[in-house]
Amino acid sequence: MADFDQELDATGLNCPLPILKAKKALNTMNSGQTLHVLTTDPGSVKDFAAFAKQTGNKLLSSGEDGGKYTFLLEKA
Amino acid sequence: MSEPKKLAIIATKGSLDWAYPPFILASTAAALGYDTEIFFTFYGLQLLRKKLDLQVSPLGNPAMPMPFPVPVMAQALPGMQGFITKMMKQKLTDKGVASIEYLREMCIEAEVKLVACQMTVDLFDFTKADFLDEVEYGGAASFFEFAGDADVTLYI
């Protein structure tokens, strides 16, 4: 039922851990696969947008719900 | 993709707080695809030791936020540095900040080049056995060989 290939729970982690862990997870995935990331670091909102822009991995969607942030990345 | 961007960092400080900027920026840059090198000189060499024992001190740093006011004279008391370091480490853990060991490991995994300044290694009587096996050794000219066409160069 999950509409992503892998999930990364980076809640409670601070900069730059969510990005580093997402990068590590993406390294194990194939092009076109999607990674769902959960964070609580407010700085991660801008960071994931910047990460996607600079690495070519697509940020398909992002959201916020009660202090939790979600990101859906598609590996380039 | 085209030629990767390059980041060159000079790390000159060896306290726990100042260990963060070079390793955070280098590990993140590597995750973004940057070709990255850190050149460690003077006190920055402490960041390359096999076993890290980094400390932080409020002495000479009036900007360090303290949970309660500590007079400068008291900051110099024996045991104070260890106490403040312990508090800082606890705070870092509580806030979900990575340890220096972890960030350094991320750098090594991402093939960030760690270069020790040979002159200061000699100056302080360090030997290669003091440092991680991944460390390379070089001088000012070798720094410019990398930094000369870097996109970003930072002195920390």
GROMACS .gro file of C-alpha atoms in nm:
model
  232
    1MET     CA    1   0.000   0.000   0.000
    2ALA     CA    2   0.300   0.228   0.047
    3ASP     CA    3   0.348   0.448  -0.257
    4PHE     CA    4   0.723   0.465  -0.222
    5ASP     CA    5   1.010   0.219  -0.243
    6GLN     CA    6   1.199   0.305   0.075
    7GLU     CA    7   1.135   0.503   0.388
    8LEU     CA    8   1.380   0.693   0.608
    9ASP     CA    9   1.283   0.806   0.956
   10ALA     CA   10   1.511   1.099   1.038
   11THR     CA   11   1.291   1.242   1.312
   12GLY     CA   12   1.481   1.389   1.606
   13LEU     CA   13   1.792   1.432   1.395
   14ASN     CA   14   1.948   1.767   1.328
   15CYS     CA   15   2.138   1.920   1.036
   16PRO     CA   16   2.309   1.772   0.840
   17LEU     CA   17   2.202   1.420   0.944
   18PRO     CA   18   1.870   1.402   0.752
   19ILE     CA   19   2.049   1.494   0.428
   20LEU     CA   20   2.344   1.261   0.492
   21LYS     CA   21   2.113   0.969   0.575
   22ALA     CA   22   1.892   1.040   0.274
   23LYS     CA   23   2.196   1.044   0.050
   24LYS     CA   24   2.309   0.712   0.197
   25ALA     CA   25   1.968   0.559   0.139
   26LEU     CA   26   1.956   0.687  -0.220
   27ASN     CA   27   2.296   0.531  -0.284
   28THR     CA   28   2.141   0.187  -0.229
   29MET     CA   29   1.847   0.253  -0.464
   30ASN     CA   30   1.795   0.240  -0.839
   31SER     CA   31   1.716   0.530  -1.068
   32GLY     CA   32   1.342   0.608  -1.066
   33GLN     CA   33   1.282   0.457  -0.722
   34THR     CA   34   1.132   0.679  -0.454
   35LEU     CA   35   1.242   0.755  -0.099
   36HIS     CA   36   1.002   0.884   0.164
   37VAL     CA   37   1.176   1.088   0.435
   38LEU     CA   38   1.037   1.195   0.773
   39THR     CA   39   1.204   1.473   0.970
   40THR     CA   40   1.140   1.711   1.259
   41ASP     CA   41   1.420   1.956   1.178
   42PRO     CA   42   1.256   2.275   1.042
   43GLY     CA   43   1.578   2.350   0.852
   44SER     CA   44   1.529   2.031   0.650
   45VAL     CA   45   1.255   2.198   0.442
   46LYS     CA   46   1.499   2.428   0.265
   47ASP     CA   47   1.775   2.169   0.280
   48PHE     CA   48   1.583   1.899   0.091
   49ALA     CA   49   1.480   2.149  -0.176
   50ALA     CA   50   1.846   2.253  -0.210
   51PHE     CA   51   1.960   1.890  -0.207
   52ALA     CA   52   1.720   1.801  -0.488
   53LYS     CA   53   1.820   2.105  -0.693
   54GLN     CA   54   2.190   2.030  -0.666
   55THR     CA   55   2.191   1.653  -0.702
   56GLY     CA   56   1.928   1.610  -0.973
   57ASN     CA   57   1.721   1.377  -0.752
   58LYS     CA   58   1.361   1.496  -0.790
   59LEU     CA   59   1.163   1.628  -0.495
   60LEU     CA   60   0.820   1.497  -0.596
   61SER     CA   61   0.636   1.636  -0.295
   62SER     CA   62   0.686   1.770   0.053
   63GLY     CA   63   0.454   1.840   0.343
   64GLU     CA   64   0.426   1.946   0.703
   65ASP     CA   65   0.197   1.816   0.971
   66GLY     CA   66   0.222   1.923   1.333
   67GLY     CA   67   0.599   1.975   1.339
   68LYS     CA   68   0.671   1.671   1.124
   69TYR     CA   69   0.801   1.716   0.774
   70THR     CA   70   0.777   1.467   0.489
   71PHE     CA   71   0.962   1.455   0.160
   72LEU     CA   72   0.925   1.227  -0.138
   73LEU     CA   73   1.240   1.200  -0.345
   74GLU     CA   74   1.286   1.023  -0.675
   75LYS     CA   75   1.635   0.899  -0.742
   76ALA     CA   76   1.790   1.045  -1.058
   77MET     CA   77   2.666   1.517  -1.525
   78SER     CA   78   2.934   1.776  -1.590
   79GLU     CA   79   3.256   1.813  -1.392
   80PRO     CA   80   3.178   1.803  -1.017
   81LYS     CA   81   3.208   2.120  -0.813
   82LYS     CA   82   3.501   2.142  -0.573
   83LEU     CA   83   3.516   2.252  -0.209
   84ALA     CA   84   3.844   2.324  -0.033
   85ILE     CA   85   3.849   2.380   0.343
   86ILE     CA   86   4.133   2.479   0.572
   87ALA     CA   87   4.063   2.357   0.928
   88THR     CA   88   4.275   2.535   1.188
   89LYS     CA   89   4.088   2.480   1.514
   90GLY     CA   90   4.088   2.177   1.740
   91SER     CA   91   3.811   2.233   1.993
   92LEU     CA   92   3.487   2.035   2.001
   93ASP     CA   93   3.269   2.326   1.886
   94TRP     CA   94   3.498   2.428   1.602
   95ALA     CA   95   3.532   2.070   1.484
   96TYR     CA   96   3.175   2.088   1.356
   97PRO     CA   97   3.190   2.339   1.070
   98PRO     CA   98   3.456   2.161   0.860
   99PHE     CA   99   3.306   1.814   0.902
  100ILE     CA  100   2.944   1.926   0.856
  101LEU     CA  101   3.023   2.124   0.544
  102ALA     CA  102   3.255   1.862   0.396
  103SER     CA  103   3.015   1.570   0.454
  104THR     CA  104   2.722   1.769   0.316
  105ALA     CA  105   2.917   1.890   0.015
  106ALA     CA  106   3.020   1.533  -0.057
  107ALA     CA  107   2.653   1.429  -0.037
  108LEU     CA  108   2.576   1.700  -0.292
  109GLY     CA  109   2.840   1.560  -0.524
  110TYR     CA  110   3.124   1.802  -0.451
  111ASP     CA  111   3.479   1.684  -0.481
  112THR     CA  112   3.600   1.786  -0.132
  113GLU     CA  113   3.932   1.828   0.048
  114ILE     CA  114   4.005   1.945   0.402
  115PHE     CA  115   4.354   2.070   0.480
  116PHE     CA  116   4.424   2.041   0.853
  117THR     CA  117   4.684   2.269   1.002
  118PHE     CA  118   4.796   2.377   1.350
  119TYR     CA  119   4.528   2.288   1.608
  120GLY     CA  120   4.307   2.146   1.337
  121LEU     CA  121   4.539   1.843   1.336
  122GLN     CA  122   4.365   1.728   1.655
  123LEU     CA  123   4.061   1.647   1.440
  124LEU     CA  124   4.260   1.374   1.263
  125ARG     CA  125   4.362   1.178   1.571
  126LYS     CA  126   4.264   0.812   1.572
  127LYS     CA  127   4.091   0.858   1.907
  128LEU     CA  128   3.929   1.198   1.943
  129ASP     CA  129   3.927   1.375   2.279
  130LEU     CA  130   3.797   1.717   2.180
  131GLN     CA  131   3.717   1.969   2.450
  132VAL     CA  132   3.534   2.297   2.466
  133SER     CA  133   3.609   2.587   2.698
  134PRO     CA  134   3.414   2.899   2.788
  135LEU     CA  135   3.746   3.072   2.863
  136GLY     CA  136   3.814   3.354   2.622
  137ASN     CA  137   3.471   3.302   2.472
  138PRO     CA  138   3.220   3.542   2.629
  139ALA     CA  139   2.966   3.446   2.361
  140MET     CA  140   2.920   3.087   2.480
  141PRO     CA  141   2.566   3.051   2.612
  142MET     CA  142   2.576   2.917   2.970
  143PRO     CA  143   2.286   2.760   3.159
  144PHE     CA  144   2.383   2.976   3.457
  145PRO     CA  145   2.632   3.263   3.488
  146VAL     CA  146   2.986   3.146   3.570
  147PRO     CA  147   3.240   3.416   3.658
  148VAL     CA  148   3.549   3.410   3.438
  149MET     CA  149   3.774   3.329   3.737
  150ALA     CA  150   3.561   3.023   3.811
  151GLN     CA  151   3.579   2.913   3.446
  152ALA     CA  152   3.953   2.864   3.498
  153LEU     CA  153   3.908   2.624   3.791
  154PRO     CA  154   4.040   2.269   3.750
  155GLY     CA  155   3.773   2.035   3.619
  156MET     CA  156   3.569   2.316   3.465
  157GLN     CA  157   3.671   2.238   3.106
  158GLY     CA  158   3.575   1.874   3.148
  159PHE     CA  159   3.243   1.972   3.302
  160ILE     CA  160   3.157   2.219   3.024
  161THR     CA  161   3.263   1.965   2.759
  162LYS     CA  162   3.036   1.704   2.914
  163MET     CA  163   2.747   1.949   2.918
  164MET     CA  164   2.804   2.044   2.556
  165LYS     CA  165   2.816   1.679   2.448
  166GLN     CA  166   2.491   1.610   2.634
  167LYS     CA  167   2.328   1.907   2.464
  168LEU     CA  168   2.447   1.792   2.121
  169THR     CA  169   2.302   1.446   2.184
  170ASP     CA  170   1.972   1.587   2.315
  171LYS     CA  171   1.931   1.800   2.005
  172GLY     CA  172   2.000   1.516   1.764
  173VAL     CA  173   2.329   1.662   1.641
  174ALA     CA  174   2.571   1.408   1.497
  175SER     CA  175   2.894   1.329   1.682
  176ILE     CA  176   3.221   1.446   1.528
  177GLU     CA  177   3.321   1.080   1.498
  178TYR     CA  178   3.011   1.010   1.287
  179LEU     CA  179   3.056   1.313   1.061
  180ARG     CA  180   3.423   1.230   1.013
  181GLU     CA  181   3.328   0.873   0.921
  182MET     CA  182   3.074   1.009   0.669
  183CYS     CA  183   3.351   1.220   0.515
  184ILE     CA  184   3.581   0.920   0.483
  185GLU     CA  185   3.302   0.709   0.336
  186ALA     CA  186   3.229   0.982   0.081
  187GLU     CA  187   3.599   0.998  -0.009
  188VAL     CA  188   3.659   1.346   0.123
  189LYS     CA  189   4.036   1.396   0.108
  190LEU     CA  190   4.184   1.461   0.452
  191VAL     CA  191   4.522   1.627   0.425
  192ALA     CA  192   4.746   1.700   0.723
  193CYS     CA  193   4.984   1.993   0.698
  194GLN     CA  194   5.327   1.829   0.711
  195MET     CA  195   5.497   2.136   0.858
  196THR     CA  196   5.268   2.151   1.162
  197VAL     CA  197   5.279   1.772   1.204
  198ASP     CA  198   5.657   1.814   1.244
  199LEU     CA  199   5.623   2.130   1.452
  200PHE     CA  200   5.415   1.956   1.718
  201ASP     CA  201   5.613   1.631   1.700
  202PHE     CA  202   5.315   1.430   1.582
  203THR     CA  203   5.376   1.107   1.395
  204LYS     CA  204   5.165   0.942   1.128
  205ALA     CA  205   5.071   0.681   1.387
  206ASP     CA  206   4.875   0.949   1.576
  207PHE     CA  207   4.639   1.000   1.286
  208LEU     CA  208   4.383   0.805   1.087
  209ASP     CA  209   4.521   0.580   0.814
  210GLU     CA  210   4.316   0.770   0.555
  211VAL     CA  211   4.511   1.090   0.615
  212GLU     CA  212   4.738   1.221   0.340
  213TYR     CA  213   5.025   1.461   0.403
  214GLY     CA  214   5.110   1.775   0.212
  215GLY     CA  215   5.218   2.136   0.219
  216ALA     CA  216   5.093   2.475   0.108
  217ALA     CA  217   5.167   2.408  -0.258
  218SER     CA  218   4.969   2.084  -0.253
  219PHE     CA  219   4.675   2.272  -0.099
  220PHE     CA  220   4.675   2.513  -0.393
  221GLU     CA  221   4.696   2.227  -0.637
  222PHE     CA  222   4.346   2.135  -0.519
  223ALA     CA  223   4.211   2.476  -0.413
  224GLY     CA  224   4.338   2.658  -0.721
  225ASP     CA  225   4.034   2.556  -0.921
  226ALA     CA  226   3.791   2.501  -0.632
  227ASP     CA  227   3.444   2.658  -0.656
  228VAL     CA  228   3.429   2.722  -0.281
  229THR     CA  229   3.721   2.774  -0.044
  230LEU     CA  230   3.674   2.817   0.330
  231TYR     CA  231   3.913   2.898   0.610
  232ILE     CA  232   3.782   2.773   0.943
   0.00000   0.00000   0.00000
